[in-house]
Each structure stands twice: as structure tokens, then as C-alpha cells.
Coordinates of C-alpha atoms in Angstrom, one line a residue:
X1 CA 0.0 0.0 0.0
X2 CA 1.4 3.4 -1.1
X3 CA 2.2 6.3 1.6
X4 CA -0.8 8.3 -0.2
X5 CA -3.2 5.3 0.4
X6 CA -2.1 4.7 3.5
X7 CA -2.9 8.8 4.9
X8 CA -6.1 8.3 3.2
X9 CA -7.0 5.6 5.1
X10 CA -5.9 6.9 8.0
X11 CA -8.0 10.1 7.4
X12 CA -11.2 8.1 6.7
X13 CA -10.8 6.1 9.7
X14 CA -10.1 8.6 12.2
X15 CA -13.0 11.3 10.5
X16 CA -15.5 8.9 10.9
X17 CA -14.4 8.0 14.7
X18 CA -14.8 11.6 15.7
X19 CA -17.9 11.8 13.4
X20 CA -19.3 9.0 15.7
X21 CA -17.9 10.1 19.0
X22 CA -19.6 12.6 18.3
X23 CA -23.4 11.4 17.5
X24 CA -22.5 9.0 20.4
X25 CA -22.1 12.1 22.2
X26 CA -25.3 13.7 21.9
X27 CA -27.3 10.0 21.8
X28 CA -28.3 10.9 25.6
X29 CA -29.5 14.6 24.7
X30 CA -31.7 13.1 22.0
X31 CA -32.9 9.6 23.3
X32 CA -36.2 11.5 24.6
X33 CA -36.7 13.4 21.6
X34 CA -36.4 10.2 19.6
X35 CA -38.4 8.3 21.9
X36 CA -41.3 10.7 20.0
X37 CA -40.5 10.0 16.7
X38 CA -42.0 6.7 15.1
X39 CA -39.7 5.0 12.4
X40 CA -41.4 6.0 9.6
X41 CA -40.8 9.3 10.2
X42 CA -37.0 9.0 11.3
X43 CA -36.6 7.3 8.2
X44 CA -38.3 10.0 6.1
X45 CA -36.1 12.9 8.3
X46 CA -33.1 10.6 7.3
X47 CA -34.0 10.3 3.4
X48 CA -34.5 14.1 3.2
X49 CA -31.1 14.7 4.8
X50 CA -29.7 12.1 2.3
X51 CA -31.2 14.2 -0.3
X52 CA -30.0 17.6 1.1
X53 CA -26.4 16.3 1.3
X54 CA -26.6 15.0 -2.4
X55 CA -27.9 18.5 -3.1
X56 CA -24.9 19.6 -1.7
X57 CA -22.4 17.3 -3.5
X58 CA -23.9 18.7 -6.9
X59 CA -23.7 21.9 -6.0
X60 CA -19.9 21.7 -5.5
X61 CA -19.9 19.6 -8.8
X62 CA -21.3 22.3 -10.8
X63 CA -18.9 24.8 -9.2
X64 CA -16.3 22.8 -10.5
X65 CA -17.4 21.9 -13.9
X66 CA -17.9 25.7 -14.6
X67 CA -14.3 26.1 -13.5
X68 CA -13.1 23.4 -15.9
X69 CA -13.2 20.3 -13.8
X70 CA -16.6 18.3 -14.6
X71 CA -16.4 15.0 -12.9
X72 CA -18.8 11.6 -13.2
X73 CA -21.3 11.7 -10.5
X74 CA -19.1 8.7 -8.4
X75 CA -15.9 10.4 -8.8
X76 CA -17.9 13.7 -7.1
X77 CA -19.6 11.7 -4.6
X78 CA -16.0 10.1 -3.3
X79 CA -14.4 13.2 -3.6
X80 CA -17.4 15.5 -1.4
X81 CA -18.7 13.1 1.1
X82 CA -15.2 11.6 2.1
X83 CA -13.5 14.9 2.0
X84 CA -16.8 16.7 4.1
X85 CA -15.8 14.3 6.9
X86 CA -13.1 16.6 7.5
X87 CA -15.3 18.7 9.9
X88 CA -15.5 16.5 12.3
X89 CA -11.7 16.5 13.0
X90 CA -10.4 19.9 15.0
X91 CA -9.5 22.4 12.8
X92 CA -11.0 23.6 9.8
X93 CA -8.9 23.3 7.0
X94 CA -9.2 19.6 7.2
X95 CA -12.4 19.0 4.7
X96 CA -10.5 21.6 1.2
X97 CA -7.3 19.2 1.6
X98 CA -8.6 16.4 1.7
X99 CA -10.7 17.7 -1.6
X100 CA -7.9 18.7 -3.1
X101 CA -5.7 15.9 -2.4
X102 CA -8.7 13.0 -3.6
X103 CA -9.1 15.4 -6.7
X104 CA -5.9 15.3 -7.8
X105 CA -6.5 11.7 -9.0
X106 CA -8.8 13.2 -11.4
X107 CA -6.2 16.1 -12.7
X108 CA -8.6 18.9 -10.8
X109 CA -5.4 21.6 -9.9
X110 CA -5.5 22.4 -6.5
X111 CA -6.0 25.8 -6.6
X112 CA -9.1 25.1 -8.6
X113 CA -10.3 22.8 -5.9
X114 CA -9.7 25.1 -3.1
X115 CA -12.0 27.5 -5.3
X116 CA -15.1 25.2 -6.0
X117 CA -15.0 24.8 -1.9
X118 CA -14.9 28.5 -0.7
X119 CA -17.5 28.8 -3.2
X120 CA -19.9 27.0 -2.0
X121 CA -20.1 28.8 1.1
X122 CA -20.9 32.0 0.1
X123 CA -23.7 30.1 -2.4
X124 CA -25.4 28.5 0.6
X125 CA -25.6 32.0 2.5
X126 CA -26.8 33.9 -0.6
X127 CA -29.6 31.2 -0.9
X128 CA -30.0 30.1 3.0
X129 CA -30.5 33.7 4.0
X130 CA -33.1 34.5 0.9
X131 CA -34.9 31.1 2.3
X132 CA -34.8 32.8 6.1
X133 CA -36.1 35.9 4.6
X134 CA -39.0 34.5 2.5
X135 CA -40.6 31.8 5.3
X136 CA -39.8 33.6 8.9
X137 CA -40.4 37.2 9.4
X138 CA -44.8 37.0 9.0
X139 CA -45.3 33.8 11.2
X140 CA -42.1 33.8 13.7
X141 CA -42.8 37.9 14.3
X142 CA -40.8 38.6 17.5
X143 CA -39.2 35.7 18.2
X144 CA -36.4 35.6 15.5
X145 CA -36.8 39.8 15.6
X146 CA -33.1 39.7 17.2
X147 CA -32.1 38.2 13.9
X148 CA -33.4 40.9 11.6
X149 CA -30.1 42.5 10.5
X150 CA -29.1 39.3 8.9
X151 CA -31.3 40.7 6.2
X152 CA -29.2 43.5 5.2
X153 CA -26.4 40.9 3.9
X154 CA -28.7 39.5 1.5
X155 CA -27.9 41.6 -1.1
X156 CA -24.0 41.8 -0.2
X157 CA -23.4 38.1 -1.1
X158 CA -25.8 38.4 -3.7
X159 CA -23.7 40.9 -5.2
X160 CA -20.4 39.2 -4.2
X161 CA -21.4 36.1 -6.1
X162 CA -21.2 38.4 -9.6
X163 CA -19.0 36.7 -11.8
X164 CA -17.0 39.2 -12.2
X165 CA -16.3 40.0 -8.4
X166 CA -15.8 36.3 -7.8
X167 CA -13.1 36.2 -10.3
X168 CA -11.6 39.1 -8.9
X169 CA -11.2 37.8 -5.7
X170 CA -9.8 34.7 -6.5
X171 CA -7.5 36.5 -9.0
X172 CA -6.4 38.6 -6.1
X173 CA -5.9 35.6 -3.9
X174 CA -3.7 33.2 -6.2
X175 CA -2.0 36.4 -7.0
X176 CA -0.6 36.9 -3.4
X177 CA 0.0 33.2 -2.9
X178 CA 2.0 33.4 -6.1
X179 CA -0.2 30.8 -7.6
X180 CA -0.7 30.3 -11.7
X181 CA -4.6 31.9 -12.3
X182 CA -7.7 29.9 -12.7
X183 CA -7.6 28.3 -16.4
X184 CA -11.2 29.0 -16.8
X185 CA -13.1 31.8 -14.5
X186 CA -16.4 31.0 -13.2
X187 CA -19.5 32.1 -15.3
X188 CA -23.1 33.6 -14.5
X189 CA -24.5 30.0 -15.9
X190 CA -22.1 28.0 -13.1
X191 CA -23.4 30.7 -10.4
X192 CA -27.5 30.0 -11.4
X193 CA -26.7 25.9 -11.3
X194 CA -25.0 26.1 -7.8
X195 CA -27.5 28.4 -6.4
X196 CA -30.8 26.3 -8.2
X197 CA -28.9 23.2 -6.2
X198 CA -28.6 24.9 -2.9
X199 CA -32.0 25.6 -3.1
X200 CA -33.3 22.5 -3.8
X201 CA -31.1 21.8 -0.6
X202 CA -32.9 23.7 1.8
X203 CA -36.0 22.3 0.8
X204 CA -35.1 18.7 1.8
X205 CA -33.7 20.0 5.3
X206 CA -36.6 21.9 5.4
X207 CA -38.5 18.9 4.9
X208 CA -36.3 17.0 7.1
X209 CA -37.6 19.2 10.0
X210 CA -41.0 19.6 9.4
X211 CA -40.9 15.9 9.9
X212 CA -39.3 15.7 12.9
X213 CA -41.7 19.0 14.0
X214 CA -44.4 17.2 13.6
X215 CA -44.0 14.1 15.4
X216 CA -43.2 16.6 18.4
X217 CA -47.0 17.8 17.6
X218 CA -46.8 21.0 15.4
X219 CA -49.3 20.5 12.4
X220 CA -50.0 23.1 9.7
X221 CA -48.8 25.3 7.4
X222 CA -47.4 27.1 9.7
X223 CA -44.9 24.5 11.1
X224 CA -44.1 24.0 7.6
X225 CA -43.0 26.8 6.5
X226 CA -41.2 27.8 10.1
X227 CA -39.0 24.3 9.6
X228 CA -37.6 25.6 6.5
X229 CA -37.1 29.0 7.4
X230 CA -35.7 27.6 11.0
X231 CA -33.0 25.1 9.2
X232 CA -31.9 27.9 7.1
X233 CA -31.4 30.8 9.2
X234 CA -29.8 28.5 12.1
X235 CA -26.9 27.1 9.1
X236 CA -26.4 31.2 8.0
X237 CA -26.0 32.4 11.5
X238 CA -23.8 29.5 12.6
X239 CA -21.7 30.2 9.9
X240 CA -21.1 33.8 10.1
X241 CA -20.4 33.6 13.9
X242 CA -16.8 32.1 13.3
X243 CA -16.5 31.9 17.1
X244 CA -18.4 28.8 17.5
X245 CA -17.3 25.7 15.9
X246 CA -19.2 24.4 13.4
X247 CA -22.2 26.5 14.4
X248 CA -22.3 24.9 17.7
X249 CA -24.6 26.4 20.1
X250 CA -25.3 29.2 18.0
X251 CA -27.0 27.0 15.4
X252 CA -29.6 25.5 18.1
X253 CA -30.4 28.9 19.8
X254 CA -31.5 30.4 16.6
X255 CA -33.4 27.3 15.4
X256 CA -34.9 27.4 18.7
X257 CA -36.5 30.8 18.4
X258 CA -37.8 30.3 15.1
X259 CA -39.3 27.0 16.5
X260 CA -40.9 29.1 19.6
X261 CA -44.2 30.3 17.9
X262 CA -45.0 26.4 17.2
X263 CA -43.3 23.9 19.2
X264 CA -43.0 24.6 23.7
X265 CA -39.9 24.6 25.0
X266 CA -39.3 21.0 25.8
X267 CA -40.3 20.1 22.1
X268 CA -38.4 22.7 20.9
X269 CA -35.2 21.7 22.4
X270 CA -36.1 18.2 20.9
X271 CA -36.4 19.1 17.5
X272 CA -32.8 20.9 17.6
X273 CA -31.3 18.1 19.1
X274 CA -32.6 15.8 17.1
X275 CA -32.0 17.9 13.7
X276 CA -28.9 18.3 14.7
X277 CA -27.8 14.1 15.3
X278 CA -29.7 13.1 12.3
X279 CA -27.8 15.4 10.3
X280 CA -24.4 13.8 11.4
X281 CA -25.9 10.6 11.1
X282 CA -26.5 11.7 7.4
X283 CA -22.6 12.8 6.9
X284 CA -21.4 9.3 7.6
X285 CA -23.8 7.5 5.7
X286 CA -23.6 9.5 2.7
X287 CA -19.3 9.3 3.4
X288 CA -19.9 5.5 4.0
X289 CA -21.7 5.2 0.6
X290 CA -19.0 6.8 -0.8
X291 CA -16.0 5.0 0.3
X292 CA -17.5 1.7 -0.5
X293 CA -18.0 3.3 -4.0
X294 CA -14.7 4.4 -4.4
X295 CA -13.2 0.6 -3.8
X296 CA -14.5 -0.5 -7.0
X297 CA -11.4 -1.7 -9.0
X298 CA -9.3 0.8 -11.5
X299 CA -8.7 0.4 -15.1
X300 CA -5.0 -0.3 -16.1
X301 CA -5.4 2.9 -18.7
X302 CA -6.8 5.0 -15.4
X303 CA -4.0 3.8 -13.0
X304 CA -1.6 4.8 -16.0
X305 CA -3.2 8.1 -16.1
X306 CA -3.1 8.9 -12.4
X307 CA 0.6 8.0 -12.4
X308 CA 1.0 10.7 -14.9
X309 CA -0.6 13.1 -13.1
X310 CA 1.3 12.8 -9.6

């Protein structure tokens, strides 16, 4: 086994053994909240997340394509999923390298790598924070009012995600870390893919909460439309307050609030908690699925190939 093979190995095992240190973790916060939950509907909150996550992966993919990289839908899958598990290991550089390391096998440059994953953050935001805006401020009224000023940067990263100042910025960037520029820059059509697939992303976690909201007995529109708004605005707010990994705490007090108007406090706290674990639990799946995927064996003309590239 080569020294490459052997790191990425090594990664995959010890990401998914904090990924389920982790979910064991939190099992005891959430056994309640579960309790509440029949299978059908854990199942269906799972599926959605599935779906989300996919969402996700092609997302990234269409970044990357625009930027001169398309790759099969397995290649993207191994490359995303495996690489995402990164998160769960301290530090936050963890997820782009392993990206970029998995993509040189498929002669993606690294710098181009490193720019289809920035990008997708600023694309979730832009699209997360238009989905806040759209479902929350009639029915949650007062109790996400403390959020409000999240609003004004709608239009920012809207605006940032112009071609034009994208490719600006990354110009800048590879410019300063004395890097060759992108070979293609990223286009108006590759923005509108990558934001029509993080849409379609927060309307499976959307969905994914509404079930779990309503097993914890909110019906109605209402709940509905306050799960997708709640998902959203609790993933843009984590984000933008860097202070707290991965969102923590700050994720749960905002989907919390947005829950309020729907959901009592005990079932309120349930639904975050349980969001929360059955997310994760959709991380390692989805990596899972992915790593078995990538065992499948390698043409002699593809091993040549990769040998040429490294």
C-alpha cells in the first residue's frame, strides 16, 4: 500500500471516529426526543437529509465543472462526502485538503479545488438567507426579531457572487500566494446551477424538520413553512459567527426561536437536538456510501493516467 493510500486511510478512519464520537455524544440529549419519533418518520427525516447532502455534493460539482473540472457523479460523490468528513476532525482546514488531495487523482489543480470549496459557502448563504427571509419574518414575528439584521447581507453576497467579483477575488488571492490563475473563470450560468442546487437543498432540510416538527406535535402550514425558514437561518447564523465551531450552540439557539411560535420549549429543544444528530448521522452514511463506491477496481489505462498526473 502506497504512503498516499495509507494517509487516506488513515483520514477516513479517524473522521468517521470523531464523526461518531460525536453522534455517540449527543445520543443521551436526543434519546427522549427520539423516543417521539415513530420509524417512519426517522426514516423519512433521514432520506431528506440524504437528499439535502446530495444536493450539496452537486452543487460543488457544478462549481467545478464551470471552472473546468466536470467529474462523473461517483468520482464527485468520493471526492465530497469523504472529503466533508473533515469537519469533524479539530480544525477547519481539514475538509479543502482532503478535496484537493482526492481530486488530484482526477487532474482537478489544487487551486481550482480550493476555489469550487470557498465557493460553495458564500452560495449556501446567498440562498440560506433569501430562504430565512422568504418563510420567517410573517409567522415567527418577535421571536427571531433579534435576527433581523441578517437581512441586510442579503444583497452583499448576492452581489459578491457576480462573476465578475468572484473572479476578482480569486485573482487577487492566487496572485498573493504566487499561484498560476484559474484556467477557466467561473461564469453567470455556473453561479444560477450552484445556487438552483442549494435551493433545492434547503428544501429537503426543510422537509427533514417539518418531519421531525411534527412528530413533536406542530401541524400546519405554519410549522411547515417555520422548519424551513428555521434550518436555514440557524446554518447562516452558525456560519457567520466564526467563534463557535461548526455553528455549535449558536445554530440551536436560533433554530430554537424560530421554532418558539410552534413547538413549547421542551419540544423545541427536541427538534434541535434531534436535527442536529440526524444530520451527522447523514454525513457518515452518505461518506460511507461513498467510500465503498470508491473501492471498485481501477482500469490499467486510469492507473496509468493517475501515475502521470502525480
Amino acid at each position: 500500500m502506497s504512503g498516499r493510500k495509507v494517509v487516506r486511510v488513515l483520514f477516513l478512519l479517524v473522521a468517521l471516529g470523531f464523526g461518531a464520537w460525536a453522534i455517540a455524544g449527543r445520543w443521551a440529549e436526543v434519546s427522549d426526543g427520539f423516543a417521539r419519533l415513530s420509524w417512519p418518520e426517522l426514516a423519512g427525516s433521514l432520506a431528506a437529509v440524504l437528499g439535502a447532502l446530495g444536493a450539496g455534493m452537486m452543487m460543488w460539482r457544478a462549481l467545478l465543472a464551470d471552472l473546468g473540472s466536470p467529474l462523473a457523479f461517483t468520482d464527485a460523490a468520493k471526492i465530497f462526502f469523504v472529503g466533508q468528513l473533515g469537519k469533524y476532525i479539530p480544525g477547519s482546514l481539514w475538509p479543502v485538503l482532503a478535496q484537493m488531495e482526492m481530486g488530484r487523482d482526477h487532474g482537478i489543480p489544487r487551486s481550482r479545488s480550493a476555489a469550487a470549496f470557498f465557493l460553495t459557502y458564500p452560495v449556501y448563504l446567498a440562498s440560506g438567507l433569501v430562504v430565512a427571509a422568504v418563510t420567517l419574518p410573517v409567522p415567527a414575528g418577535e421571536s427571531v426579531a433579534r435576527y433581523a439584521w441578517l437581512l441586510l447581507l442579503v444583497p452583499v453576497f448576492v452581489a459578491a457572487l457576480h462573476p465578475a467579483v468572484v473572479n476578482g477575488v480569486i485573482g487577487f488571492g492566487l496572485r498573493k500566494l504566487r499561484r498560476p490563475p484559474l484556467e477557466r473563470p467561473l461564469t453567470r450560468r455556473g453561479v444560477l446551477a450552484s445556487a438552483g442546487w442549494a435551493l433545492v437543498g434547503w428544501a429537503a432540510y426543510g422537509v427533514h424538520l417539518a418531519l421531525i416538527v411534527r412528530a413533536l406535535g406542530a401541524s400546519g402550514a405554519t410549522a411547515v413553512v417555520l422548519s424551513f425558514g428555521a434550518f436555514a437561518l440557524a446554518w447562516c447564523l452558525g456560519f457567520l459567527v466564526v467563534v463557535a465551531p461548526a455553528g455549535a450552540g449558536v445554530r440551536e439557539v436560533a433554530m430554537f426561536a424560530a421554532l418558539a411560535p410552534v413547538l413549547d420549549r421542551g419540544s423545541a429543544t427536541a427538534a434541535v437536538l434531534c436535527s442536529r444528530l440526524i444530520v451527522s448521522i447523514g454525513d457518515l452514511v452518505c461518506a460511507a456510501l461513498a467510500g465503498l463506491a470508491s473501492r471498485r477496481a481501477v482500469s490499467p489505462s486510469d492507473a496509468v493516467e493517475n501515475a502521470k498526473r502525480r
